[in-house]
């Protein structure tokens, strides 16, 4: 018996590569992006997957294209290329030559058509934009309560002004019906006069993910809001119809928080700067007056009546004292105003009420708080929000039990 041929691993992988690469012509393939890596070499590595399978993919020199197109994990794409084998690891992969977001052509056309139509109506005109309040007492946020956007927003708020009153209207920010829910959130704050400024926000994503913020119903709700609206949808490179209709567009949820709340430290520094500027101006004026007086006192006219010079100098000293007192009073008034504002924000914090034993009842089906027992039927399931969590409750006999007297606080 002849000795059988013994193949090396490299020989096997090379043979498989020739078979695989010669079996199929280049083709288009659709799938969802996962495990995306944009290498510093300029290449892009990721997987393409569907509900049942996945395949490794490589786009040589495609990192810049992926960034430009906003390709991220979870993006649906269509890629043109061919199968190949990476002999080093014995793995087959899809080598990409061209790439595009799935369905982006139709969505982009719809986006541009709606943008042109609403712009022609004047919905995006700068004259319609309302100023954003510098320090709002109540901030209404329309977003998903479980998303990263609200966590980023609240983190900035709690770090800079922990006692500000933030009211969240929970809604879906992606998928069917999301645009209607966000529009209802904007209308809710307008209807209830529940905010001084409204922030509409969500994190970034593909064009399909952000599409609810390109719907006409939301654009009209934002444009017709009598309360200023800040749009913080997506990331730096993302733009939506909601951005154009809003009074102000910011790139991220964190940027929205920084804009609407400002910095307490900056306000204190501004007061300090004003005080220093005022003192400098007063001291400069006083110095000039003293110099003029000294020059006049040295003249021939004032050599004899020296008592007049002494009297003027005494008057200047008294003026100096009064100006210093006025400066201190001015500074104290500004600090007292700042402390009153801070006290007001603390008093308006809804968590203080919950910590005293009160609760807020929410009707999940109606997506709003319960304000009247007459509107709640027996057997209705409600959520009671307390200071340290929430409880699920079921209504027994609405209105049959008189409310307990309110305890003095």
PDB file of N, CA, C and O in Angstrom, residues 355-406:
ATOM      1  N   UNK A 355     -41.571  61.839  50.079  1.00  0.00           N
ATOM      2  CA  UNK A 355     -40.895  61.457  51.318  1.00  0.00           C
ATOM      3  C   UNK A 355     -41.748  61.750  52.555  1.00  0.00           C
ATOM      4  O   UNK A 355     -41.473  61.232  53.643  1.00  0.00           O
ATOM      5  N   UNK A 356     -42.777  62.578  52.432  1.00  0.00           N
ATOM      6  CA  UNK A 356     -43.674  62.839  53.560  1.00  0.00           C
ATOM      7  C   UNK A 356     -44.796  61.810  53.667  1.00  0.00           C
ATOM      8  O   UNK A 356     -45.679  61.916  54.494  1.00  0.00           O
ATOM      9  N   UNK A 357     -44.771  60.838  52.795  1.00  0.00           N
ATOM     10  CA  UNK A 357     -45.772  59.782  52.883  1.00  0.00           C
ATOM     11  C   UNK A 357     -46.816  59.828  51.800  1.00  0.00           C
ATOM     12  O   UNK A 357     -47.706  58.984  51.750  1.00  0.00           O
ATOM     13  N   UNK A 358     -46.717  60.793  50.900  1.00  0.00           N
ATOM     14  CA  UNK A 358     -47.680  60.863  49.815  1.00  0.00           C
ATOM     15  C   UNK A 358     -47.284  59.921  48.676  1.00  0.00           C
ATOM     16  O   UNK A 358     -46.150  59.452  48.621  1.00  0.00           O
ATOM     17  N   UNK A 359     -48.208  59.670  47.797  1.00  0.00           N
ATOM     18  CA  UNK A 359     -47.944  58.819  46.627  1.00  0.00           C
ATOM     19  C   UNK A 359     -48.635  59.426  45.420  1.00  0.00           C
ATOM     20  O   UNK A 359     -49.588  60.191  45.541  1.00  0.00           O
ATOM     21  N   UNK A 360     -48.128  59.102  44.244  1.00  0.00           N
ATOM     22  CA  UNK A 360     -48.729  59.534  42.986  1.00  0.00           C
ATOM     23  C   UNK A 360     -49.276  58.302  42.283  1.00  0.00           C
ATOM     24  O   UNK A 360     -48.543  57.343  42.053  1.00  0.00           O
ATOM     25  N   UNK A 361     -50.571  58.324  41.949  1.00  0.00           N
ATOM     26  CA  UNK A 361     -51.197  57.198  41.263  1.00  0.00           C
ATOM     27  C   UNK A 361     -51.147  57.426  39.754  1.00  0.00           C
ATOM     28  O   UNK A 361     -51.507  58.494  39.265  1.00  0.00           O
ATOM     29  N   UNK A 362     -50.682  56.409  39.035  1.00  0.00           N
ATOM     30  CA  UNK A 362     -50.633  56.465  37.577  1.00  0.00           C
ATOM     31  C   UNK A 362     -51.520  55.362  37.008  1.00  0.00           C
ATOM     32  O   UNK A 362     -51.557  54.245  37.533  1.00  0.00           O
ATOM     33  N   UNK A 363     -52.231  55.727  35.942  1.00  0.00           N
ATOM     34  CA  UNK A 363     -53.033  54.751  35.206  1.00  0.00           C
ATOM     35  C   UNK A 363     -52.214  54.314  33.995  1.00  0.00           C
ATOM     36  O   UNK A 363     -52.066  55.076  33.046  1.00  0.00           O
ATOM     37  N   UNK A 364     -51.639  53.096  34.007  1.00  0.00           N
ATOM     38  CA  UNK A 364     -50.797  52.683  32.873  1.00  0.00           C
ATOM     39  C   UNK A 364     -51.549  52.677  31.556  1.00  0.00           C
ATOM     40  O   UNK A 364     -50.979  52.962  30.516  1.00  0.00           O
ATOM     41  N   UNK A 365     -52.811  52.348  31.612  1.00  0.00           N
ATOM     42  CA  UNK A 365     -53.569  52.277  30.359  1.00  0.00           C
ATOM     43  C   UNK A 365     -53.749  53.658  29.736  1.00  0.00           C
ATOM     44  O   UNK A 365     -53.711  53.823  28.529  1.00  0.00           O
ATOM     45  N   UNK A 366     -53.971  54.683  30.599  1.00  0.00           N
ATOM     46  CA  UNK A 366     -54.183  56.039  30.108  1.00  0.00           C
ATOM     47  C   UNK A 366     -52.884  56.828  29.992  1.00  0.00           C
ATOM     48  O   UNK A 366     -52.861  57.917  29.438  1.00  0.00           O
ATOM     49  N   UNK A 367     -51.813  56.285  30.571  1.00  0.00           N
ATOM     50  CA  UNK A 367     -50.503  56.931  30.551  1.00  0.00           C
ATOM     51  C   UNK A 367     -50.547  58.330  31.167  1.00  0.00           C
ATOM     52  O   UNK A 367     -49.981  59.295  30.651  1.00  0.00           O
ATOM     53  N   UNK A 368     -51.237  58.461  32.283  1.00  0.00           N
ATOM     54  CA  UNK A 368     -51.286  59.757  32.950  1.00  0.00           C
ATOM     55  C   UNK A 368     -51.642  59.551  34.422  1.00  0.00           C
ATOM     56  O   UNK A 368     -52.139  58.485  34.828  1.00  0.00           O
ATOM     57  N   UNK A 369     -51.367  60.563  35.270  1.00  0.00           N
ATOM     58  CA  UNK A 369     -51.694  60.445  36.691  1.00  0.00           C
ATOM     59  C   UNK A 369     -53.207  60.438  36.905  1.00  0.00           C
ATOM     60  O   UNK A 369     -53.984  60.987  36.123  1.00  0.00           O
ATOM     61  N   UNK A 370     -53.628  59.814  37.999  1.00  0.00           N
ATOM     62  CA  UNK A 370     -55.042  59.793  38.393  1.00  0.00           C
ATOM     63  C   UNK A 370     -55.304  61.009  39.270  1.00  0.00           C
ATOM     64  O   UNK A 370     -54.634  61.212  40.294  1.00  0.00           O
ATOM     65  N   UNK A 371     -56.282  61.845  38.878  1.00  0.00           N
ATOM     66  CA  UNK A 371     -56.563  63.066  39.633  1.00  0.00           C
ATOM     67  C   UNK A 371     -57.964  63.062  40.255  1.00  0.00           C
ATOM     68  O   UNK A 371     -58.289  63.951  41.026  1.00  0.00           O
ATOM     69  N   UNK A 372     -58.799  62.091  39.888  1.00  0.00           N
ATOM     70  CA  UNK A 372     -60.169  62.071  40.420  1.00  0.00           C
ATOM     71  C   UNK A 372     -60.630  60.625  40.591  1.00  0.00           C
ATOM     72  O   UNK A 372     -60.447  59.796  39.681  1.00  0.00           O
ATOM     73  N   UNK A 373     -61.219  60.313  41.749  1.00  0.00           N
ATOM     74  CA  UNK A 373     -61.724  58.961  41.988  1.00  0.00           C
ATOM     75  C   UNK A 373     -62.937  58.658  41.106  1.00  0.00           C
ATOM     76  O   UNK A 373     -63.202  57.503  40.785  1.00  0.00           O
ATOM     77  N   UNK A 374     -63.633  59.700  40.685  1.00  0.00           N
ATOM     78  CA  UNK A 374     -64.832  59.471  39.878  1.00  0.00           C
ATOM     79  C   UNK A 374     -64.507  58.910  38.500  1.00  0.00           C
ATOM     80  O   UNK A 374     -65.354  58.326  37.851  1.00  0.00           O
ATOM     81  N   UNK A 375     -63.264  59.085  38.091  1.00  0.00           N
ATOM     82  CA  UNK A 375     -62.887  58.621  36.749  1.00  0.00           C
ATOM     83  C   UNK A 375     -62.279  57.229  36.755  1.00  0.00           C
ATOM     84  O   UNK A 375     -61.780  56.768  35.741  1.00  0.00           O
ATOM     85  N   UNK A 376     -62.260  56.561  37.888  1.00  0.00           N
ATOM     86  CA  UNK A 376     -61.611  55.255  38.006  1.00  0.00           C
ATOM     87  C   UNK A 376     -62.667  54.204  38.353  1.00  0.00           C
ATOM     88  O   UNK A 376     -63.385  54.340  39.346  1.00  0.00           O
ATOM     89  N   UNK A 377     -62.748  53.178  37.558  1.00  0.00           N
ATOM     90  CA  UNK A 377     -63.708  52.104  37.797  1.00  0.00           C
ATOM     91  C   UNK A 377     -63.127  51.048  38.725  1.00  0.00           C
ATOM     92  O   UNK A 377     -61.902  50.875  38.828  1.00  0.00           O
ATOM     93  N   UNK A 378     -64.012  50.336  39.400  1.00  0.00           N
ATOM     94  CA  UNK A 378     -63.567  49.234  40.271  1.00  0.00           C
ATOM     95  C   UNK A 378     -62.839  48.185  39.441  1.00  0.00           C
ATOM     96  O   UNK A 378     -63.198  47.898  38.315  1.00  0.00           O
ATOM     97  N   UNK A 379     -61.768  47.662  40.038  1.00  0.00           N
ATOM     98  CA  UNK A 379     -60.984  46.640  39.362  1.00  0.00           C
ATOM     99  C   UNK A 379     -59.855  47.208  38.517  1.00  0.00           C
ATOM    100  O   UNK A 379     -59.066  46.470  37.978  1.00  0.00           O
ATOM    101  N   UNK A 380     -59.795  48.539  38.402  1.00  0.00           N
ATOM    102  CA  UNK A 380     -58.714  49.150  37.610  1.00  0.00           C
ATOM    103  C   UNK A 380     -57.377  48.926  38.303  1.00  0.00           C
ATOM    104  O   UNK A 380     -57.248  49.118  39.501  1.00  0.00           O
ATOM    105  N   UNK A 381     -56.384  48.550  37.506  1.00  0.00           N
ATOM    106  CA  UNK A 381     -55.035  48.346  38.056  1.00  0.00           C
ATOM    107  C   UNK A 381     -54.233  49.636  37.892  1.00  0.00           C
ATOM    108  O   UNK A 381     -54.158  50.182  36.797  1.00  0.00           O
ATOM    109  N   UNK A 382     -53.702  50.122  38.996  1.00  0.00           N
ATOM    110  CA  UNK A 382     -52.930  51.355  38.996  1.00  0.00           C
ATOM    111  C   UNK A 382     -51.532  51.101  39.547  1.00  0.00           C
ATOM    112  O   UNK A 382     -51.264  50.060  40.136  1.00  0.00           O
ATOM    113  N   UNK A 383     -50.658  52.095  39.325  1.00  0.00           N
ATOM    114  CA  UNK A 383     -49.300  52.046  39.877  1.00  0.00           C
ATOM    115  C   UNK A 383     -49.151  53.224  40.830  1.00  0.00           C
ATOM    116  O   UNK A 383     -49.386  54.374  40.449  1.00  0.00           O
ATOM    117  N   UNK A 384     -48.800  52.933  42.082  1.00  0.00           N
ATOM    118  CA  UNK A 384     -48.590  53.963  43.098  1.00  0.00           C
ATOM    119  C   UNK A 384     -47.097  54.210  43.237  1.00  0.00           C
ATOM    120  O   UNK A 384     -46.355  53.317  43.626  1.00  0.00           O
ATOM    121  N   UNK A 385     -46.649  55.416  42.871  1.00  0.00           N
ATOM    122  CA  UNK A 385     -45.226  55.742  42.972  1.00  0.00           C
ATOM    123  C   UNK A 385     -44.956  56.361  44.347  1.00  0.00           C
ATOM    124  O   UNK A 385     -45.559  57.379  44.711  1.00  0.00           O
ATOM    125  N   UNK A 386     -44.046  55.760  45.100  1.00  0.00           N
ATOM    126  CA  UNK A 386     -43.663  56.219  46.435  1.00  0.00           C
ATOM    127  C   UNK A 386     -42.256  56.789  46.396  1.00  0.00           C
ATOM    128  O   UNK A 386     -41.605  56.819  45.359  1.00  0.00           O
ATOM    129  N   UNK A 387     -41.766  57.216  47.545  1.00  0.00           N
ATOM    130  CA  UNK A 387     -40.440  57.827  47.612  1.00  0.00           C
ATOM    131  C   UNK A 387     -39.361  56.828  47.274  1.00  0.00           C
ATOM    132  O   UNK A 387     -38.341  57.190  46.688  1.00  0.00           O
ATOM    133  N   UNK A 388     -39.529  55.540  47.622  1.00  0.00           N
ATOM    134  CA  UNK A 388     -38.466  54.553  47.422  1.00  0.00           C
ATOM    135  C   UNK A 388     -38.832  53.485  46.405  1.00  0.00           C
ATOM    136  O   UNK A 388     -38.218  52.435  46.350  1.00  0.00           O
ATOM    137  N   UNK A 389     -39.830  53.705  45.596  1.00  0.00           N
ATOM    138  CA  UNK A 389     -40.207  52.702  44.602  1.00  0.00           C
ATOM    139  C   UNK A 389     -41.660  52.856  44.201  1.00  0.00           C
ATOM    140  O   UNK A 389     -42.234  53.949  44.278  1.00  0.00           O
ATOM    141  N   UNK A 390     -42.280  51.793  43.768  1.00  0.00           N
ATOM    142  CA  UNK A 390     -43.663  51.847  43.332  1.00  0.00           C
ATOM    143  C   UNK A 390     -44.373  50.554  43.712  1.00  0.00           C
ATOM    144  O   UNK A 390     -43.740  49.517  43.943  1.00  0.00           O
ATOM    145  N   UNK A 391     -45.721  50.648  43.783  1.00  0.00           N
ATOM    146  CA  UNK A 391     -46.566  49.505  44.116  1.00  0.00           C
ATOM    147  C   UNK A 391     -47.650  49.366  43.053  1.00  0.00           C
ATOM    148  O   UNK A 391     -48.163  50.371  42.540  1.00  0.00           O
ATOM    149  N   UNK A 392     -48.000  48.118  42.733  1.00  0.00           N
ATOM    150  CA  UNK A 392     -49.148  47.852  41.868  1.00  0.00           C
ATOM    151  C   UNK A 392     -50.386  47.698  42.749  1.00  0.00           C
ATOM    152  O   UNK A 392     -50.400  46.882  43.689  1.00  0.00           O
ATOM    153  N   UNK A 393     -51.431  48.472  42.492  1.00  0.00           N
ATOM    154  CA  UNK A 393     -52.638  48.433  43.310  1.00  0.00           C
ATOM    155  C   UNK A 393     -53.849  48.206  42.422  1.00  0.00           C
ATOM    156  O   UNK A 393     -53.822  48.501  41.225  1.00  0.00           O
ATOM    157  N   UNK A 394     -54.903  47.655  43.015  1.00  0.00           N
ATOM    158  CA  UNK A 394     -56.162  47.429  42.307  1.00  0.00           C
ATOM    159  C   UNK A 394     -57.273  48.174  43.048  1.00  0.00           C
ATOM    160  O   UNK A 394     -57.396  48.067  44.273  1.00  0.00           O
ATOM    161  N   UNK A 395     -58.083  48.930  42.308  1.00  0.00           N
ATOM    162  CA  UNK A 395     -59.140  49.729  42.916  1.00  0.00           C
ATOM    163  C   UNK A 395     -60.272  48.803  43.374  1.00  0.00           C
ATOM    164  O   UNK A 395     -60.755  47.960  42.611  1.00  0.00           O
ATOM    165  N   UNK A 396     -60.703  48.944  44.644  1.00  0.00           N
ATOM    166  CA  UNK A 396     -61.786  48.130  45.185  1.00  0.00           C
ATOM    167  C   UNK A 396     -63.125  48.803  44.920  1.00  0.00           C
ATOM    168  O   UNK A 396     -63.904  48.378  44.079  1.00  0.00           O
ATOM    169  N   UNK A 397     -63.387  49.852  45.627  1.00  0.00           N
ATOM    170  CA  UNK A 397     -64.639  50.612  45.442  1.00  0.00           C
ATOM    171  C   UNK A 397     -64.277  52.093  45.369  1.00  0.00           C
ATOM    172  O   UNK A 397     -64.115  52.740  46.394  1.00  0.00           O
ATOM    173  N   UNK A 398     -64.066  52.632  44.185  1.00  0.00           N
ATOM    174  CA  UNK A 398     -63.636  54.030  44.067  1.00  0.00           C
ATOM    175  C   UNK A 398     -64.638  55.001  44.677  1.00  0.00           C
ATOM    176  O   UNK A 398     -65.834  54.900  44.471  1.00  0.00           O
ATOM    177  N   UNK A 399     -64.120  55.920  45.493  1.00  0.00           N
ATOM    178  CA  UNK A 399     -64.944  56.963  46.078  1.00  0.00           C
ATOM    179  C   UNK A 399     -65.717  56.550  47.301  1.00  0.00           C
ATOM    180  O   UNK A 399     -66.403  57.359  47.911  1.00  0.00           O
ATOM    181  N   UNK A 400     -65.639  55.258  47.733  1.00  0.00           N
ATOM    182  CA  UNK A 400     -66.440  54.824  48.860  1.00  0.00           C
ATOM    183  C   UNK A 400     -65.785  55.109  50.197  1.00  0.00           C
ATOM    184  O   UNK A 400     -66.435  55.138  51.230  1.00  0.00           O
ATOM    185  N   UNK A 401     -64.462  55.329  50.188  1.00  0.00           N
ATOM    186  CA  UNK A 401     -63.745  55.572  51.436  1.00  0.00           C
ATOM    187  C   UNK A 401     -63.315  57.024  51.462  1.00  0.00           C
ATOM    188  O   UNK A 401     -62.646  57.475  50.562  1.00  0.00           O
ATOM    189  N   UNK A 402     -63.721  57.801  52.493  1.00  0.00           N
ATOM    190  CA  UNK A 402     -63.321  59.214  52.524  1.00  0.00           C
ATOM    191  C   UNK A 402     -61.823  59.332  52.674  1.00  0.00           C
ATOM    192  O   UNK A 402     -61.203  58.530  53.326  1.00  0.00           O
ATOM    193  N   UNK A 403     -61.223  60.342  52.032  1.00  0.00           N
ATOM    194  CA  UNK A 403     -59.767  60.524  52.127  1.00  0.00           C
ATOM    195  C   UNK A 403     -59.361  60.909  53.531  1.00  0.00           C
ATOM    196  O   UNK A 403     -60.115  61.593  54.237  1.00  0.00           O
ATOM    197  N   UNK A 404     -58.186  60.467  54.002  1.00  0.00           N
ATOM    198  CA  UNK A 404     -57.726  60.830  55.335  1.00  0.00           C
ATOM    199  C   UNK A 404     -57.380  62.298  55.390  1.00  0.00           C
ATOM    200  O   UNK A 404     -57.051  62.909  54.383  1.00  0.00           O
ATOM    201  N   UNK A 405     -57.510  62.919  56.569  1.00  0.00           N
ATOM    202  CA  UNK A 405     -57.140  64.348  56.680  1.00  0.00           C
ATOM    203  C   UNK A 405     -55.671  64.515  56.443  1.00  0.00           C
ATOM    204  O   UNK A 405     -54.865  63.673  56.791  1.00  0.00           O
ATOM    205  N   UNK A 406     -55.284  65.632  55.841  1.00  0.00           N
ATOM    206  CA  UNK A 406     -53.881  65.899  55.577  1.00  0.00           C
ATOM    207  C   UNK A 406     -53.223  66.353  56.872  1.00  0.00           C
ATOM    208  O   UNK A 406     -53.707  67.251  57.585  1.00  0.00           O
TER     209      UNK A 406
END
